[in-house]
PDB file of C-alpha atoms in Angstrom:
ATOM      1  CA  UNK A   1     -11.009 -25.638  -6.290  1.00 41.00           C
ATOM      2  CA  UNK A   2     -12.811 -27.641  -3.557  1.00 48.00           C
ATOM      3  CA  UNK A   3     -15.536 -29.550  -4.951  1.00 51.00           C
ATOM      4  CA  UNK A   4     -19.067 -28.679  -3.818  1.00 58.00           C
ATOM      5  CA  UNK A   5     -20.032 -32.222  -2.314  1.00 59.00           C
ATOM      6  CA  UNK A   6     -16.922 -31.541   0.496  1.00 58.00           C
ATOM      7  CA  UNK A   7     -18.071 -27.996   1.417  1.00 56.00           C
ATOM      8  CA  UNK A   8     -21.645 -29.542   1.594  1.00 59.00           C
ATOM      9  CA  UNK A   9     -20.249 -32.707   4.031  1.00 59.00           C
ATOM     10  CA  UNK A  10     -18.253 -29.741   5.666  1.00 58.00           C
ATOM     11  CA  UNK A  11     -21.063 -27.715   6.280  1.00 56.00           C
ATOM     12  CA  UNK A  12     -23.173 -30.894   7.778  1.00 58.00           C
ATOM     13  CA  UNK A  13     -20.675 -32.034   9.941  1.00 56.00           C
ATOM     14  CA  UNK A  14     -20.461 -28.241  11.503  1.00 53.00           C
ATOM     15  CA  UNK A  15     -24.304 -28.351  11.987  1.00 52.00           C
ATOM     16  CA  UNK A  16     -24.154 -31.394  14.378  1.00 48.00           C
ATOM     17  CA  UNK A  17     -23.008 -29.165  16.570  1.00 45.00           C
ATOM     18  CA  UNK A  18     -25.964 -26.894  17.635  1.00 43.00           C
ATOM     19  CA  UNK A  19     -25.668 -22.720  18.224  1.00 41.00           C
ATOM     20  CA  UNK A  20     -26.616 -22.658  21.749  1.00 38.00           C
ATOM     21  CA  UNK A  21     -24.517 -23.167  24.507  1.00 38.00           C
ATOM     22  CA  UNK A  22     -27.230 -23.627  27.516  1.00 39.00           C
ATOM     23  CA  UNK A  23     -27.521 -27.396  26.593  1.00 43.00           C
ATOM     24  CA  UNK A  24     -24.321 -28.328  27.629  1.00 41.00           C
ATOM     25  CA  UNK A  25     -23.246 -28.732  30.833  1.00 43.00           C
ATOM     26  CA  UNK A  26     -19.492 -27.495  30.238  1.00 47.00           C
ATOM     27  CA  UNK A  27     -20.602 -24.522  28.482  1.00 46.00           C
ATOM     28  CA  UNK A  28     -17.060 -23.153  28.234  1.00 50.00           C
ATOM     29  CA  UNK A  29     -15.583 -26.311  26.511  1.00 49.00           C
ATOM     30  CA  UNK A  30     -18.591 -25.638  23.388  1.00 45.00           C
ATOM     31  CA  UNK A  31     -17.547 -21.808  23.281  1.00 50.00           C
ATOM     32  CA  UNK A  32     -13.853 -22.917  22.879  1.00 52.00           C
ATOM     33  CA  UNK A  33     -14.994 -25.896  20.086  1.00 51.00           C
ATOM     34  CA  UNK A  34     -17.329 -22.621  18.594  1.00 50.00           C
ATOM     35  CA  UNK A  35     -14.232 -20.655  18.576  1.00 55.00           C
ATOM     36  CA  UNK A  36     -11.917 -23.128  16.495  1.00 56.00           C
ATOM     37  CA  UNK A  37     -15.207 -24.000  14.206  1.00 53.00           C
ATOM     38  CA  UNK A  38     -15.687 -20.106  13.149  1.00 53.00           C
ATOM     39  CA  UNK A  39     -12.710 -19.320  11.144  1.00 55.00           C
ATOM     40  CA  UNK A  40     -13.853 -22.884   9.105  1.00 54.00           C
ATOM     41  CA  UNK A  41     -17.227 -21.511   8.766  1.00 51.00           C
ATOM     42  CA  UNK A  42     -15.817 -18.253   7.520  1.00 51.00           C
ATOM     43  CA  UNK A  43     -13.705 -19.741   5.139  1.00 50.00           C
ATOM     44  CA  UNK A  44     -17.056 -21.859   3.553  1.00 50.00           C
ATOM     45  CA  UNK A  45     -18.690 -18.920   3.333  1.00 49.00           C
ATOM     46  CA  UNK A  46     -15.787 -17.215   1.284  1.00 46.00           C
ATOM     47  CA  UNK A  47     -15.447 -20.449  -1.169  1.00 46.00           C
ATOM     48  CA  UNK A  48     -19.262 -20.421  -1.840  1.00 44.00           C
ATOM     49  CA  UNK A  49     -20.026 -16.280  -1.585  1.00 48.00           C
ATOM     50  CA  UNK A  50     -17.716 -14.886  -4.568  1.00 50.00           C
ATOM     51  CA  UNK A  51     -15.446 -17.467  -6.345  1.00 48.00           C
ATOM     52  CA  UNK A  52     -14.475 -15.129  -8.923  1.00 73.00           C
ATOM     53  CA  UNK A  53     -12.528 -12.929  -6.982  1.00 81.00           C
ATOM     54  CA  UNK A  54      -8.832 -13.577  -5.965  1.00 84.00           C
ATOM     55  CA  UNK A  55      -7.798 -11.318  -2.977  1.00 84.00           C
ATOM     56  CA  UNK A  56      -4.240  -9.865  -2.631  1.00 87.00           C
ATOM     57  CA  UNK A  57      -2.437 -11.628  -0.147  1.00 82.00           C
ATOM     58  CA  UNK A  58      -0.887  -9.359   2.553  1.00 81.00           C
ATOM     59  CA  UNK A  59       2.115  -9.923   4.972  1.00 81.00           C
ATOM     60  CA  UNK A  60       4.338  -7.909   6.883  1.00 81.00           C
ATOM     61  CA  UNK A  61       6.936  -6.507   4.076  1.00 84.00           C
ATOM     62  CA  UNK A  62       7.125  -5.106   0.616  1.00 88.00           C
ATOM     63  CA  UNK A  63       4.196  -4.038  -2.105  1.00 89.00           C
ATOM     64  CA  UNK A  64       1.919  -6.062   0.180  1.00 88.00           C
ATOM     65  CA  UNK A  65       2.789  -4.725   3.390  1.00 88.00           C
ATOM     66  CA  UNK A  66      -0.440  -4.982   5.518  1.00 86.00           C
ATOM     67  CA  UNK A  67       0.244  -2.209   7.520  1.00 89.00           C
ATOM     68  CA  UNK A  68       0.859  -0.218   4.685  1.00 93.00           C
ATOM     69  CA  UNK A  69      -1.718   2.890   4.247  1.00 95.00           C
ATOM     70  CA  UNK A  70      -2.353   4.810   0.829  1.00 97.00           C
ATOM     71  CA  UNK A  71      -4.297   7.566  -0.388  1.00 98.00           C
ATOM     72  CA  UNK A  72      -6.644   6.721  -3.156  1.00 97.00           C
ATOM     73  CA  UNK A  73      -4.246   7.953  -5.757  1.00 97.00           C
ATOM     74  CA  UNK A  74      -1.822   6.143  -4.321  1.00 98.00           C
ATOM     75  CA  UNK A  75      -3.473   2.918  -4.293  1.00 97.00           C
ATOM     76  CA  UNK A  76      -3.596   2.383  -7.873  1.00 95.00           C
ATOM     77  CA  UNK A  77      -0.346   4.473  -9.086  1.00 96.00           C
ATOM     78  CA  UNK A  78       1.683   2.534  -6.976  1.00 96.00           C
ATOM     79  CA  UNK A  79      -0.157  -0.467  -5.359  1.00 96.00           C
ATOM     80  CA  UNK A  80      -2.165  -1.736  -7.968  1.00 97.00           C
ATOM     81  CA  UNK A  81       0.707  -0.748 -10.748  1.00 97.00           C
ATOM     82  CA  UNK A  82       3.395  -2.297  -8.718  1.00 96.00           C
ATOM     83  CA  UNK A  83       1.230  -5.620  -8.513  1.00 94.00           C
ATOM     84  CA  UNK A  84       0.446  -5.521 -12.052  1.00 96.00           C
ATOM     85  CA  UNK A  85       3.690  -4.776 -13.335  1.00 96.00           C
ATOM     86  CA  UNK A  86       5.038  -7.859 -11.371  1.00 94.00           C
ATOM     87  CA  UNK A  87       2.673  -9.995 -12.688  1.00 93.00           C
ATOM     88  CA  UNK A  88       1.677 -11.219  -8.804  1.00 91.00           C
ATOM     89  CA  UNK A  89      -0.081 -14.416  -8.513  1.00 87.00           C
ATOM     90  CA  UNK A  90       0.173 -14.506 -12.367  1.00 90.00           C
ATOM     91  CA  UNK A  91      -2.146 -12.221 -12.775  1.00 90.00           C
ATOM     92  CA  UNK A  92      -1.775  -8.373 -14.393  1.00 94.00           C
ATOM     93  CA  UNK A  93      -5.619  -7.462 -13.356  1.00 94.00           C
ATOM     94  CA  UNK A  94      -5.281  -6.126 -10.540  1.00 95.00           C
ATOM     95  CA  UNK A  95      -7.798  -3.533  -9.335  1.00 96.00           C
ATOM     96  CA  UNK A  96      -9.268  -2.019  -6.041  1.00 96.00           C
ATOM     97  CA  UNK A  97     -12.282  -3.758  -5.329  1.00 93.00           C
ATOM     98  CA  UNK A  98     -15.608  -2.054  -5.354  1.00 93.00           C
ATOM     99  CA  UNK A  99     -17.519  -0.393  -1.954  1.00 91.00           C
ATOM    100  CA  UNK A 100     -19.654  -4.027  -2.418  1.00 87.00           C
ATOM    101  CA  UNK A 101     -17.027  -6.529  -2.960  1.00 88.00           C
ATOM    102  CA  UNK A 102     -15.604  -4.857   0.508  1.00 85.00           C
ATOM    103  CA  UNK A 103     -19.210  -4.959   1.918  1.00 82.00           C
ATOM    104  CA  UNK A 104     -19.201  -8.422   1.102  1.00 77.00           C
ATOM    105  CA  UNK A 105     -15.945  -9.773   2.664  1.00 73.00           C
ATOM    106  CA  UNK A 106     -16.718  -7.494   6.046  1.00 61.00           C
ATOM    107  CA  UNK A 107     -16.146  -9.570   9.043  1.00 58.00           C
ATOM    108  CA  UNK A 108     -13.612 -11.931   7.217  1.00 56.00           C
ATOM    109  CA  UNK A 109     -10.677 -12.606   9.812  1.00 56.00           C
ATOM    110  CA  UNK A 110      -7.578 -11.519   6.888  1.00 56.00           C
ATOM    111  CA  UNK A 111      -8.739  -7.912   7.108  1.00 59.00           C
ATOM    112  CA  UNK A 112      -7.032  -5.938   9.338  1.00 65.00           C
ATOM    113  CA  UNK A 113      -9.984  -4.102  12.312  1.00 65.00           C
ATOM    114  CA  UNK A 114      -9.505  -0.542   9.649  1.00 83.00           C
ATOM    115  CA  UNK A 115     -11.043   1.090   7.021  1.00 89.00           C
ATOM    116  CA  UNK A 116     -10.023   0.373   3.377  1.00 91.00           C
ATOM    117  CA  UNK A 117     -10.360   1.835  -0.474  1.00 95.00           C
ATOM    118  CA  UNK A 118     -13.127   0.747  -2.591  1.00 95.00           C
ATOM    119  CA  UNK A 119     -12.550   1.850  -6.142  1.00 96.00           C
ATOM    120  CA  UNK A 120     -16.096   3.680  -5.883  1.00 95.00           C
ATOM    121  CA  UNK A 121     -16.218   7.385  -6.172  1.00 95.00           C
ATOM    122  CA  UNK A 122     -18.817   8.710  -4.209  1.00 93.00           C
ATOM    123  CA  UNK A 123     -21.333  10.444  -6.097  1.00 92.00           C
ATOM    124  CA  UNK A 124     -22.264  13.688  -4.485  1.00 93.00           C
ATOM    125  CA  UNK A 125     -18.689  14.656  -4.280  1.00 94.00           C
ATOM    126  CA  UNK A 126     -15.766  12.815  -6.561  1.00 95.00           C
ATOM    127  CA  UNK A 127     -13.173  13.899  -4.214  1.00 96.00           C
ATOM    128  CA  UNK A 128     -14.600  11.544  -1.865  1.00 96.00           C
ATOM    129  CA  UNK A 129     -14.449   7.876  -2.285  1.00 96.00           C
ATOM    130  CA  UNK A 130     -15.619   4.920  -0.136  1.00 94.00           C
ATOM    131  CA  UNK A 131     -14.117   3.216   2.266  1.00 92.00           C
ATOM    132  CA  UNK A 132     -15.431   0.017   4.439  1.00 88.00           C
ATOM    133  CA  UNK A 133     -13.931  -0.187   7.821  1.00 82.00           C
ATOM    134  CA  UNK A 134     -13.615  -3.943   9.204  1.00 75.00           C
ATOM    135  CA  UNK A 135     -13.991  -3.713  12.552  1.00 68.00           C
ATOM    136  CA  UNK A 136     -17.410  -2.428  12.935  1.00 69.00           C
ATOM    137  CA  UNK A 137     -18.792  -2.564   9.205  1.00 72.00           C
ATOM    138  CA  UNK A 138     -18.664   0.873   9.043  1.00 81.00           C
ATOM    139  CA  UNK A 139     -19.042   2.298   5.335  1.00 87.00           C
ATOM    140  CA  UNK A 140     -18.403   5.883   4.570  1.00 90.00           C
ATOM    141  CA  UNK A 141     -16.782   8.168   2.179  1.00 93.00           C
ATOM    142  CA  UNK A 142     -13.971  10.004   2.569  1.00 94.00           C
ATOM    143  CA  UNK A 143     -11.320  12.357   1.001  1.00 96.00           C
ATOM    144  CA  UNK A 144      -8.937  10.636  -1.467  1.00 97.00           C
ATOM    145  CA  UNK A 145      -6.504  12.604  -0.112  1.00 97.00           C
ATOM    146  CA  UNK A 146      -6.599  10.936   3.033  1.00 96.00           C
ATOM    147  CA  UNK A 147      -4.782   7.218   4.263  1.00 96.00           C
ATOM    148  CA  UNK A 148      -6.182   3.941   4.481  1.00 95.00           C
ATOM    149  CA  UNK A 149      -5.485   0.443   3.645  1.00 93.00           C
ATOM    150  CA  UNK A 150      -5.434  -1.574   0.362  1.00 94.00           C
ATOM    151  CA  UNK A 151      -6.030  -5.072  -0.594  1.00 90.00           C
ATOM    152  CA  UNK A 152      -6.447  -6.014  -4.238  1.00 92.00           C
ATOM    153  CA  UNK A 153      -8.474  -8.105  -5.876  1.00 91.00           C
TER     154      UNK A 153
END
């Protein structure tokens, strides 16, 4: 765990370097040094929003295929069962994360620009259940019959 003093010098050195690009003469060079600086910022922001929740780590093969859709069935009889039965990460926990832990990671630069499963059955009609797209921060329901992405927490 990174202690709290180094994400606060982090986040000071980042703020020497001010938001708007009109006061530089070579404004391109500052939107390529705001470009590299982002996915840092991001990655604060994750360390400091929610450090209770470990995300499932996707790649391009096996249980954690990223481009691997599910229905919502699907998700946790064979996802979130393979994961647990394997122990991943040393951890038998696993779970879909709720439509507000999704909410809350929206814009993060490890999801994939789709929609994904929340574990949250939407209310006026339990066939439905929520899903939180990443590329817009669309949130809607829809049927749990249908195919979407999964990442565990």
């Amino acid at each position: 765990m990174i202690n709290e003093e180094v994400i606060a010098a982090i986040r000071s050195l980042l703020g020497v370097i001010p938001s708007d690009c009109n006061d530089y003469a070579d404004a391109p060079m500052f939107r390529q040094v705001q470009d590299r600086i982002k996915p840092i910022q991001n990655w604060l922001d994750q360390l400091t929003t929610d450090t209770s929740l470990t995300w499932e780590n996707l790649t391009d093969g096996g249980i954690h295929n990223k481009n691997t859709t599910y229905t919502w069935e699907e998700a946790t009889s064979v996802k979130i069962a393979a994961l647990n039965s394997a122990n991943y990460a040393g951890h038998n926990d696993w779970r879909l994360p709720t439509k507000e832990e999704l909410e809350s990671a929206f814009g993060d630069d490890w999801f994939l620009p789709s929609f994904y499963w929340s574990s949250s059955t939407y209310a006026n009609n339990p066939t439905d259940a929520w899903v939180v797209e990443f590329y817009s921060g669309y949130t809607c329901a829809s049927d749990k019959s249908d195919f979407y992405y999964v990442r565990a927490v």
